[in-house]
Amino acid sequence: MVPTRVTCYRAPHTVCDVDEIADWLDDRVTASVDVRDRFLDVHHADAYVDVFAKARVHSPTDPATGSNMYGIRRYEERVLADPERSGGVLYDGITVQRGLNAAIPAGERSLDHLHVAFLDRVIGTWGDHDGRWHKRVAVLGQPALISVPGLTEAPAKPEAYYKHKQQSAMLTGDTPPREVLEGALKEGFLREDDPRTTEALKGYALAAVHVLATGQAFCDVEHCRLANPHRHGGVIEAQLREPQFCPKHTAEYA
Ligand SMILES: [Zn+2]
């Protein structure tokens, strides 16, 4: 189904400029594109504490998620009220997506009206094939979830990053601050709060519409905005370098 309306939700606690992404998207799809404030504020639901407590991943290799412990629920309450305090927690993207879907007003829930929620949380999906969690930039569906910190955390960093980290650790006997490492290798990957964040997330927003319209999530051509690269270098190639699209998707979206 080709959606006729797409609503994007801002991520005010991040560097991502969702209005710019929505403008870009509006120029490329037939749907009308509008922007609202943060999803969790616009569609307010008491159940969010449960949703995030239930979605919390315990360990990279444990498929079970969630905790009803008082401390966890208190933490989630605090982070919902004050997102600046979040960090370091991975959430199951499918559970979060289900929870957010339930919060969309019934009249807006059909796939004719796609919602794209930009989030300040790190999300992942369980890999049945290798028995571990994988962080994701995007979990497509209704709503599509796009994780702004996921852009930094999900793709693998360049080999040089890990090597440099190892060498520095050997020299100083301690792991140098992340800023040092990331500064040294600035061009090779996207840092936290990278100024290229907005540009780099445009293709993921388009993928959210594209999968509904075509049933195909991502494109196999590496340099295409609709590709789904597993490494930072691939994200830079796909989202930040010309040409924007493969020939097929140039015809559709350029
Ligand atoms: Zn393509």
Short mmCIF file of N, CA and C in Angstrom, two decimals, residues 73-237:
data_model
loop_
_atom_site.label_atom_id
_atom_site.label_comp_id
_atom_site.label_asym_id
_atom_site.label_seq_id
_atom_site.Cartn_x
_atom_site.Cartn_y
_atom_site.Cartn_z
N ARG A 73 11.14 0.10 36.75
CA ARG A 73 9.96 0.92 36.43
C ARG A 73 10.19 2.39 36.82
N ARG A 74 10.84 2.60 37.93
CA ARG A 74 11.16 3.96 38.38
C ARG A 74 12.11 4.62 37.37
N TYR A 75 13.10 3.84 36.92
CA TYR A 75 14.05 4.36 35.93
C TYR A 75 13.30 4.79 34.66
N GLU A 76 12.42 3.92 34.18
CA GLU A 76 11.70 4.23 32.94
C GLU A 76 10.79 5.45 33.13
N GLU A 77 10.19 5.57 34.28
CA GLU A 77 9.38 6.76 34.58
C GLU A 77 10.22 8.02 34.49
N ARG A 78 11.39 7.95 35.09
CA ARG A 78 12.28 9.12 35.11
C ARG A 78 12.74 9.48 33.69
N VAL A 79 13.09 8.46 32.90
CA VAL A 79 13.60 8.73 31.55
C VAL A 79 12.49 9.27 30.65
N LEU A 80 11.27 8.80 30.85
CA LEU A 80 10.15 9.33 30.06
C LEU A 80 9.94 10.81 30.37
N ALA A 81 10.12 11.17 31.63
CA ALA A 81 9.92 12.56 32.03
C ALA A 81 11.11 13.41 31.64
N ASP A 82 12.27 12.82 31.62
CA ASP A 82 13.50 13.58 31.39
C ASP A 82 14.45 12.77 30.51
N PRO A 83 14.22 12.83 29.18
CA PRO A 83 14.96 11.96 28.24
C PRO A 83 16.48 12.15 28.27
N GLU A 84 16.94 13.30 28.76
CA GLU A 84 18.39 13.53 28.82
C GLU A 84 19.06 12.48 29.70
N ARG A 85 18.29 11.86 30.57
CA ARG A 85 18.87 10.89 31.51
C ARG A 85 18.97 9.50 30.93
N SER A 86 18.47 9.31 29.72
CA SER A 86 18.51 7.97 29.15
C SER A 86 19.91 7.66 28.66
N GLY A 87 20.15 6.41 28.36
CA GLY A 87 21.46 6.05 27.81
C GLY A 87 21.91 4.72 28.34
N GLY A 88 22.62 4.00 27.50
CA GLY A 88 23.20 2.74 27.95
C GLY A 88 22.24 1.57 27.98
N VAL A 89 20.97 1.80 27.63
CA VAL A 89 20.02 0.70 27.65
C VAL A 89 19.61 0.37 26.21
N LEU A 90 19.55 -0.92 25.91
CA LEU A 90 19.08 -1.37 24.60
C LEU A 90 17.66 -1.90 24.76
N TYR A 91 16.78 -1.50 23.84
CA TYR A 91 15.39 -1.94 23.90
C TYR A 91 15.04 -2.79 22.68
N ASP A 92 14.18 -3.79 22.89
CA ASP A 92 13.69 -4.60 21.78
C ASP A 92 12.79 -3.73 20.90
N GLY A 93 13.22 -3.50 19.67
CA GLY A 93 12.50 -2.61 18.77
C GLY A 93 11.08 -3.08 18.46
N ILE A 94 10.89 -4.40 18.42
CA ILE A 94 9.56 -4.93 18.08
C ILE A 94 8.57 -4.65 19.22
N THR A 95 9.02 -4.84 20.46
CA THR A 95 8.15 -4.57 21.62
C THR A 95 7.82 -3.08 21.69
N VAL A 96 8.83 -2.24 21.46
CA VAL A 96 8.60 -0.79 21.47
C VAL A 96 7.62 -0.41 20.36
N GLN A 97 7.82 -1.00 19.18
CA GLN A 97 6.95 -0.69 18.05
C GLN A 97 5.49 -1.05 18.36
N ARG A 98 5.29 -2.21 18.96
CA ARG A 98 3.95 -2.65 19.31
C ARG A 98 3.31 -1.67 20.31
N GLY A 99 4.10 -1.26 21.29
CA GLY A 99 3.61 -0.33 22.31
C GLY A 99 3.24 1.02 21.72
N LEU A 100 4.06 1.49 20.80
CA LEU A 100 3.79 2.79 20.18
C LEU A 100 2.61 2.69 19.21
N ASN A 101 2.49 1.56 18.54
CA ASN A 101 1.35 1.36 17.64
C ASN A 101 0.04 1.49 18.42
N ALA A 102 0.01 0.91 19.62
CA ALA A 102 -1.21 0.94 20.43
C ALA A 102 -1.56 2.36 20.87
N ALA A 103 -0.55 3.25 20.88
CA ALA A 103 -0.78 4.62 21.32
C ALA A 103 -1.26 5.54 20.19
N ILE A 104 -1.18 5.06 18.94
CA ILE A 104 -1.67 5.87 17.80
C ILE A 104 -3.20 5.88 17.85
N PRO A 105 -3.83 7.04 17.71
CA PRO A 105 -5.30 7.06 17.71
C PRO A 105 -5.85 6.12 16.64
N ALA A 106 -6.93 5.41 16.96
CA ALA A 106 -7.47 4.37 16.08
C ALA A 106 -7.69 4.89 14.65
N GLY A 107 -8.13 6.10 14.52
CA GLY A 107 -8.43 6.66 13.20
C GLY A 107 -7.20 6.94 12.36
N GLU A 108 -6.01 6.85 12.97
CA GLU A 108 -4.77 7.14 12.24
C GLU A 108 -3.89 5.91 12.10
N ARG A 109 -4.41 4.77 12.47
CA ARG A 109 -3.53 3.59 12.58
C ARG A 109 -3.42 2.79 11.29
N SER A 110 -4.28 3.05 10.32
CA SER A 110 -4.21 2.25 9.08
C SER A 110 -2.93 2.59 8.33
N LEU A 111 -2.48 1.67 7.49
CA LEU A 111 -1.19 1.84 6.81
C LEU A 111 -1.25 2.95 5.75
N ASP A 112 -2.44 3.43 5.50
CA ASP A 112 -2.63 4.57 4.62
C ASP A 112 -1.94 5.82 5.21
N HIS A 113 -1.84 5.83 6.51
CA HIS A 113 -1.21 6.95 7.23
C HIS A 113 -0.02 6.40 8.02
N LEU A 114 1.14 6.55 7.43
CA LEU A 114 2.35 6.02 8.06
C LEU A 114 2.90 7.00 9.09
N HIS A 115 3.29 6.48 10.24
CA HIS A 115 3.93 7.29 11.28
C HIS A 115 5.41 6.90 11.36
N VAL A 116 6.26 7.89 11.41
CA VAL A 116 7.71 7.64 11.49
C VAL A 116 8.22 8.34 12.75
N ALA A 117 8.53 7.54 13.77
CA ALA A 117 8.95 8.10 15.05
C ALA A 117 10.47 8.09 15.16
N PHE A 118 11.07 9.27 15.22
CA PHE A 118 12.50 9.38 15.49
C PHE A 118 12.67 9.31 17.01
N LEU A 119 13.56 8.43 17.45
CA LEU A 119 13.67 8.16 18.89
C LEU A 119 15.06 8.50 19.42
N ASP A 120 15.10 8.84 20.71
CA ASP A 120 16.40 9.07 21.36
C ASP A 120 16.87 7.82 22.11
N ARG A 121 16.25 6.67 21.80
CA ARG A 121 16.63 5.41 22.46
C ARG A 121 17.39 4.51 21.48
N VAL A 122 18.16 3.59 22.04
CA VAL A 122 18.84 2.59 21.21
C VAL A 122 17.95 1.35 21.13
N ILE A 123 17.68 0.89 19.91
CA ILE A 123 16.79 -0.26 19.73
C ILE A 123 17.53 -1.36 18.96
N GLY A 124 17.02 -2.58 19.12
CA GLY A 124 17.63 -3.70 18.41
C GLY A 124 16.61 -4.76 18.09
N THR A 125 17.06 -5.76 17.35
CA THR A 125 16.21 -6.93 17.10
C THR A 125 17.03 -8.18 17.38
N TRP A 126 16.33 -9.24 17.81
CA TRP A 126 17.00 -10.50 18.13
C TRP A 126 17.33 -11.25 16.84
N GLY A 127 18.57 -11.74 16.75
CA GLY A 127 18.97 -12.52 15.58
C GLY A 127 18.85 -14.00 15.86
N ASP A 128 17.81 -14.62 15.31
CA ASP A 128 17.63 -16.06 15.51
C ASP A 128 18.80 -16.85 14.94
N HIS A 129 19.38 -16.32 13.85
CA HIS A 129 20.43 -17.06 13.16
C HIS A 129 21.74 -17.12 13.96
N ASP A 130 22.00 -16.10 14.79
CA ASP A 130 23.27 -16.11 15.53
C ASP A 130 23.09 -15.96 17.04
N GLY A 131 21.85 -15.97 17.49
CA GLY A 131 21.61 -15.98 18.93
C GLY A 131 22.11 -14.75 19.67
N ARG A 132 21.95 -13.58 19.05
CA ARG A 132 22.29 -12.35 19.79
C ARG A 132 21.47 -11.17 19.29
N TRP A 133 21.50 -10.13 20.12
CA TRP A 133 20.79 -8.89 19.76
C TRP A 133 21.64 -8.08 18.80
N HIS A 134 20.96 -7.43 17.85
CA HIS A 134 21.64 -6.54 16.91
C HIS A 134 21.02 -5.16 17.02
N LYS A 135 21.84 -4.18 17.31
CA LYS A 135 21.33 -2.80 17.33
C LYS A 135 20.92 -2.41 15.92
N ARG A 136 19.88 -1.60 15.81
CA ARG A 136 19.35 -1.19 14.51
C ARG A 136 19.22 0.31 14.41
N VAL A 137 19.46 0.85 13.23
CA VAL A 137 19.16 2.26 12.98
C VAL A 137 17.64 2.40 12.84
N ALA A 138 17.01 1.45 12.14
CA ALA A 138 15.58 1.56 11.89
C ALA A 138 14.90 0.21 12.06
N VAL A 139 13.70 0.25 12.61
CA VAL A 139 12.80 -0.90 12.61
C VAL A 139 11.56 -0.44 11.85
N LEU A 140 11.41 -0.95 10.61
CA LEU A 140 10.34 -0.47 9.75
C LEU A 140 9.01 -1.11 10.15
N GLY A 141 7.91 -0.43 9.84
CA GLY A 141 6.58 -0.92 10.22
C GLY A 141 5.71 0.26 10.59
N GLN A 142 4.67 0.00 11.39
CA GLN A 142 3.76 1.06 11.82
C GLN A 142 3.75 1.15 13.33
N PRO A 143 4.32 2.15 13.97
CA PRO A 143 5.11 3.18 13.31
C PRO A 143 6.49 2.67 12.94
N ALA A 144 7.11 3.30 11.95
CA ALA A 144 8.52 3.03 11.70
C ALA A 144 9.31 3.71 12.81
N LEU A 145 10.29 2.99 13.37
CA LEU A 145 11.13 3.58 14.41
C LEU A 145 12.50 3.88 13.82
N ILE A 146 12.97 5.10 14.03
CA ILE A 146 14.32 5.44 13.60
C ILE A 146 15.07 5.93 14.82
N SER A 147 16.13 5.20 15.17
CA SER A 147 16.89 5.52 16.38
C SER A 147 18.04 6.45 16.03
N VAL A 148 18.01 7.66 16.58
CA VAL A 148 19.09 8.61 16.29
C VAL A 148 20.42 8.11 16.87
N PRO A 149 20.48 7.70 18.15
CA PRO A 149 21.76 7.14 18.62
C PRO A 149 22.15 5.85 17.91
N GLY A 150 21.16 5.16 17.35
CA GLY A 150 21.43 3.92 16.62
C GLY A 150 22.33 4.15 15.42
N LEU A 151 22.27 5.35 14.86
CA LEU A 151 23.12 5.66 13.70
C LEU A 151 24.59 5.52 14.07
N THR A 152 24.94 5.88 15.29
CA THR A 152 26.32 5.74 15.77
C THR A 152 26.58 4.32 16.28
N GLU A 153 25.59 3.76 16.96
CA GLU A 153 25.84 2.52 17.70
C GLU A 153 25.60 1.24 16.91
N ALA A 154 24.70 1.29 15.92
CA ALA A 154 24.34 0.04 15.25
C ALA A 154 25.38 -0.44 14.22
N PRO A 155 25.82 0.41 13.30
CA PRO A 155 26.77 -0.10 12.30
C PRO A 155 28.14 -0.35 12.94
N ALA A 156 28.86 -1.35 12.40
CA ALA A 156 30.20 -1.64 12.92
C ALA A 156 31.14 -0.51 12.54
N LYS A 157 32.02 -0.14 13.47
CA LYS A 157 33.00 0.93 13.20
C LYS A 157 34.15 0.36 12.36
N PRO A 158 34.94 1.25 11.73
CA PRO A 158 36.05 0.76 10.89
C PRO A 158 37.05 -0.06 11.71
N GLU A 159 37.71 -1.01 11.03
CA GLU A 159 38.73 -1.83 11.70
C GLU A 159 39.73 -0.94 12.43
N ALA A 160 40.10 0.16 11.78
CA ALA A 160 41.11 1.06 12.34
C ALA A 160 40.70 1.58 13.72
N TYR A 161 39.40 1.73 13.89
CA TYR A 161 38.91 2.23 15.17
C TYR A 161 39.25 1.25 16.28
N TYR A 162 38.98 -0.03 16.02
CA TYR A 162 39.23 -1.05 17.05
C TYR A 162 40.73 -1.23 17.28
N LYS A 163 41.51 -1.15 16.18
CA LYS A 163 42.95 -1.30 16.27
C LYS A 163 43.55 -0.17 17.09
N HIS A 164 43.11 1.04 16.76
CA HIS A 164 43.59 2.23 17.47
C HIS A 164 43.25 2.14 18.95
N LYS A 165 42.06 1.67 19.21
CA LYS A 165 41.59 1.54 20.58
C LYS A 165 42.49 0.56 21.35
N GLN A 166 42.83 -0.54 20.66
CA GLN A 166 43.67 -1.57 21.26
C GLN A 166 45.07 -1.03 21.54
N GLN A 167 45.65 -0.35 20.52
CA GLN A 167 47.00 0.19 20.66
C GLN A 167 47.07 1.22 21.78
N SER A 168 46.12 2.12 21.78
CA SER A 168 46.11 3.16 22.81
C SER A 168 45.98 2.53 24.18
N ALA A 169 45.18 1.51 24.25
CA ALA A 169 44.98 0.85 25.54
C ALA A 169 46.28 0.22 26.01
N MET A 170 47.07 -0.31 25.04
CA MET A 170 48.34 -0.95 25.41
C MET A 170 49.34 0.09 25.88
N LEU A 171 49.36 1.24 25.23
CA LEU A 171 50.34 2.28 25.58
C LEU A 171 50.05 2.91 26.93
N THR A 172 48.82 3.21 27.17
CA THR A 172 48.50 3.95 28.38
C THR A 172 48.03 3.06 29.52
N GLY A 173 47.76 1.82 29.18
CA GLY A 173 47.25 0.91 30.19
C GLY A 173 45.80 1.18 30.51
N ASP A 174 45.22 2.08 29.75
CA ASP A 174 43.83 2.41 30.02
C ASP A 174 43.16 2.75 28.69
N THR A 175 41.87 2.57 28.61
CA THR A 175 41.17 2.94 27.38
C THR A 175 41.04 4.45 27.33
N PRO A 176 41.51 5.07 26.24
CA PRO A 176 41.39 6.53 26.14
C PRO A 176 39.93 6.93 26.01
N PRO A 177 39.64 8.19 26.31
CA PRO A 177 38.25 8.63 26.21
C PRO A 177 37.73 8.45 24.79
N ARG A 178 36.50 8.14 24.70
CA ARG A 178 35.86 7.91 23.41
C ARG A 178 36.06 9.08 22.45
N GLU A 179 36.00 10.31 23.00
CA GLU A 179 36.13 11.50 22.15
C GLU A 179 37.47 11.49 21.42
N VAL A 180 38.50 11.02 22.11
CA VAL A 180 39.85 11.01 21.51
C VAL A 180 39.86 10.08 20.31
N LEU A 181 39.34 8.90 20.53
CA LEU A 181 39.32 7.90 19.46
C LEU A 181 38.49 8.39 18.30
N GLU A 182 37.33 8.90 18.62
CA GLU A 182 36.41 9.26 17.56
C GLU A 182 36.92 10.48 16.81
N GLY A 183 37.56 11.39 17.53
CA GLY A 183 38.14 12.57 16.88
C GLY A 183 39.23 12.17 15.92
N ALA A 184 40.04 11.21 16.33
CA ALA A 184 41.17 10.78 15.51
C ALA A 184 40.71 10.15 14.20
N LEU A 185 39.57 9.61 14.22
CA LEU A 185 39.11 8.87 13.04
C LEU A 185 37.82 9.47 12.50
N LYS A 186 37.74 10.75 12.67
CA LYS A 186 36.50 11.48 12.40
C LYS A 186 35.83 11.15 11.06
N GLU A 187 36.62 11.07 10.05
CA GLU A 187 36.03 10.92 8.73
C GLU A 187 35.49 9.51 8.46
N GLY A 188 36.02 8.55 9.20
CA GLY A 188 35.69 7.17 8.88
C GLY A 188 34.36 6.70 9.42
N PHE A 189 33.80 7.43 10.36
CA PHE A 189 32.51 6.98 10.89
C PHE A 189 31.76 8.13 11.54
N LEU A 190 30.53 7.86 11.87
CA LEU A 190 29.67 8.90 12.44
C LEU A 190 29.76 8.86 13.95
N ARG A 191 30.18 9.99 14.50
CA ARG A 191 30.30 10.08 15.95
C ARG A 191 28.93 10.33 16.58
N GLU A 192 28.91 10.24 17.91
CA GLU A 192 27.72 10.63 18.65
C GLU A 192 27.46 12.11 18.35
N ASP A 193 26.22 12.48 18.14
CA ASP A 193 25.86 13.88 17.83
C ASP A 193 26.59 14.41 16.60
N ASP A 194 26.88 13.56 15.66
CA ASP A 194 27.60 13.96 14.45
C ASP A 194 26.77 14.99 13.67
N PRO A 195 27.42 16.06 13.17
CA PRO A 195 26.67 17.06 12.40
C PRO A 195 26.06 16.49 11.12
N ARG A 196 26.49 15.32 10.69
CA ARG A 196 25.94 14.71 9.48
C ARG A 196 24.72 13.82 9.76
N THR A 197 24.30 13.80 11.03
CA THR A 197 23.21 12.90 11.43
C THR A 197 21.94 13.06 10.60
N THR A 198 21.48 14.31 10.44
CA THR A 198 20.23 14.56 9.71
C THR A 198 20.32 14.03 8.29
N GLU A 199 21.43 14.37 7.62
CA GLU A 199 21.62 13.92 6.25
C GLU A 199 21.62 12.39 6.18
N ALA A 200 22.30 11.77 7.14
CA ALA A 200 22.47 10.32 7.10
C ALA A 200 21.19 9.55 7.40
N LEU A 201 20.21 10.20 8.04
CA LEU A 201 18.98 9.47 8.38
C LEU A 201 17.89 9.61 7.32
N LYS A 202 18.11 10.43 6.31
CA LYS A 202 17.08 10.66 5.30
C LYS A 202 16.69 9.36 4.59
N GLY A 203 17.69 8.57 4.21
CA GLY A 203 17.39 7.34 3.48
C GLY A 203 16.56 6.35 4.29
N TYR A 204 16.73 6.37 5.62
CA TYR A 204 15.97 5.45 6.46
C TYR A 204 14.50 5.86 6.53
N ALA A 205 14.26 7.18 6.51
CA ALA A 205 12.87 7.66 6.49
C ALA A 205 12.20 7.25 5.18
N LEU A 206 12.95 7.38 4.10
CA LEU A 206 12.40 6.97 2.80
C LEU A 206 12.14 5.46 2.78
N ALA A 207 13.04 4.69 3.39
CA ALA A 207 12.87 3.23 3.43
C ALA A 207 11.55 2.85 4.12
N ALA A 208 11.15 3.65 5.12
CA ALA A 208 9.90 3.37 5.84
C ALA A 208 8.70 3.46 4.90
N VAL A 209 8.74 4.41 3.97
CA VAL A 209 7.66 4.56 2.99
C VAL A 209 7.81 3.49 1.90
N HIS A 210 9.04 3.31 1.45
CA HIS A 210 9.35 2.39 0.36
C HIS A 210 8.90 0.96 0.67
N VAL A 211 9.09 0.52 1.90
CA VAL A 211 8.73 -0.87 2.23
C VAL A 211 7.22 -1.05 2.18
N LEU A 212 6.46 -0.04 2.54
CA LEU A 212 5.00 -0.14 2.47
C LEU A 212 4.54 -0.17 1.02
N ALA A 213 5.19 0.66 0.21
CA ALA A 213 4.77 0.81 -1.18
C ALA A 213 5.16 -0.40 -2.02
N THR A 214 6.28 -1.04 -1.70
CA THR A 214 6.82 -2.09 -2.58
C THR A 214 6.94 -3.46 -1.92
N GLY A 215 6.87 -3.52 -0.59
CA GLY A 215 7.10 -4.78 0.11
C GLY A 215 8.58 -5.11 0.25
N GLN A 216 9.44 -4.25 -0.33
CA GLN A 216 10.88 -4.49 -0.24
C GLN A 216 11.48 -3.49 0.73
N ALA A 217 12.18 -4.00 1.72
CA ALA A 217 12.70 -3.11 2.75
C ALA A 217 13.87 -2.29 2.25
N PHE A 218 14.91 -2.96 1.81
CA PHE A 218 16.12 -2.24 1.48
C PHE A 218 16.62 -2.62 0.09
N CYS A 219 17.54 -1.80 -0.43
CA CYS A 219 18.08 -2.01 -1.77
C CYS A 219 19.45 -2.70 -1.66
N ASP A 220 19.74 -3.55 -2.63
CA ASP A 220 21.01 -4.30 -2.61
C ASP A 220 22.19 -3.49 -3.11
N VAL A 221 21.93 -2.37 -3.76
CA VAL A 221 23.03 -1.57 -4.30
C VAL A 221 23.64 -0.73 -3.18
N GLU A 222 24.94 -0.95 -2.93
CA GLU A 222 25.57 -0.39 -1.73
C GLU A 222 25.52 1.13 -1.61
N HIS A 223 25.62 1.82 -2.76
CA HIS A 223 25.70 3.28 -2.65
C HIS A 223 24.32 3.94 -2.62
N CYS A 224 23.26 3.14 -2.69
CA CYS A 224 21.90 3.69 -2.74
C CYS A 224 21.44 4.10 -1.34
N ARG A 225 20.70 5.20 -1.26
CA ARG A 225 20.14 5.67 0.02
C ARG A 225 19.26 4.61 0.68
N LEU A 226 18.74 3.68 -0.13
CA LEU A 226 17.85 2.66 0.42
C LEU A 226 18.61 1.39 0.83
N ALA A 227 19.93 1.43 0.74
CA ALA A 227 20.73 0.28 1.19
C ALA A 227 20.66 0.19 2.72
N ASN A 228 21.06 -0.95 3.25
CA ASN A 228 21.06 -1.13 4.71
C ASN A 228 22.44 -1.60 5.14
N PRO A 229 23.43 -0.70 5.14
CA PRO A 229 24.81 -1.11 5.38
C PRO A 229 25.03 -1.55 6.83
N HIS A 230 25.95 -2.48 7.00
CA HIS A 230 26.24 -2.97 8.35
C HIS A 230 27.46 -2.30 8.96
N ARG A 231 28.15 -1.48 8.14
CA ARG A 231 29.35 -0.80 8.65
C ARG A 231 29.20 0.70 8.46
N HIS A 232 29.94 1.45 9.29
CA HIS A 232 29.88 2.92 9.19
C HIS A 232 30.29 3.42 7.80
N GLY A 233 31.35 2.80 7.24
CA GLY A 233 31.79 3.22 5.92
C GLY A 233 30.67 3.08 4.89
N GLY A 234 29.89 2.03 5.04
CA GLY A 234 28.78 1.79 4.14
C GLY A 234 27.68 2.84 4.30
N VAL A 235 27.43 3.26 5.53
CA VAL A 235 26.41 4.29 5.79
C VAL A 235 26.84 5.60 5.14
N ILE A 236 28.12 5.92 5.29
CA ILE A 236 28.65 7.16 4.71
C ILE A 236 28.52 7.10 3.18
N GLU A 237 28.90 5.97 2.62
CA GLU A 237 28.80 5.77 1.16
C GLU A 237 27.34 5.92 0.69
#
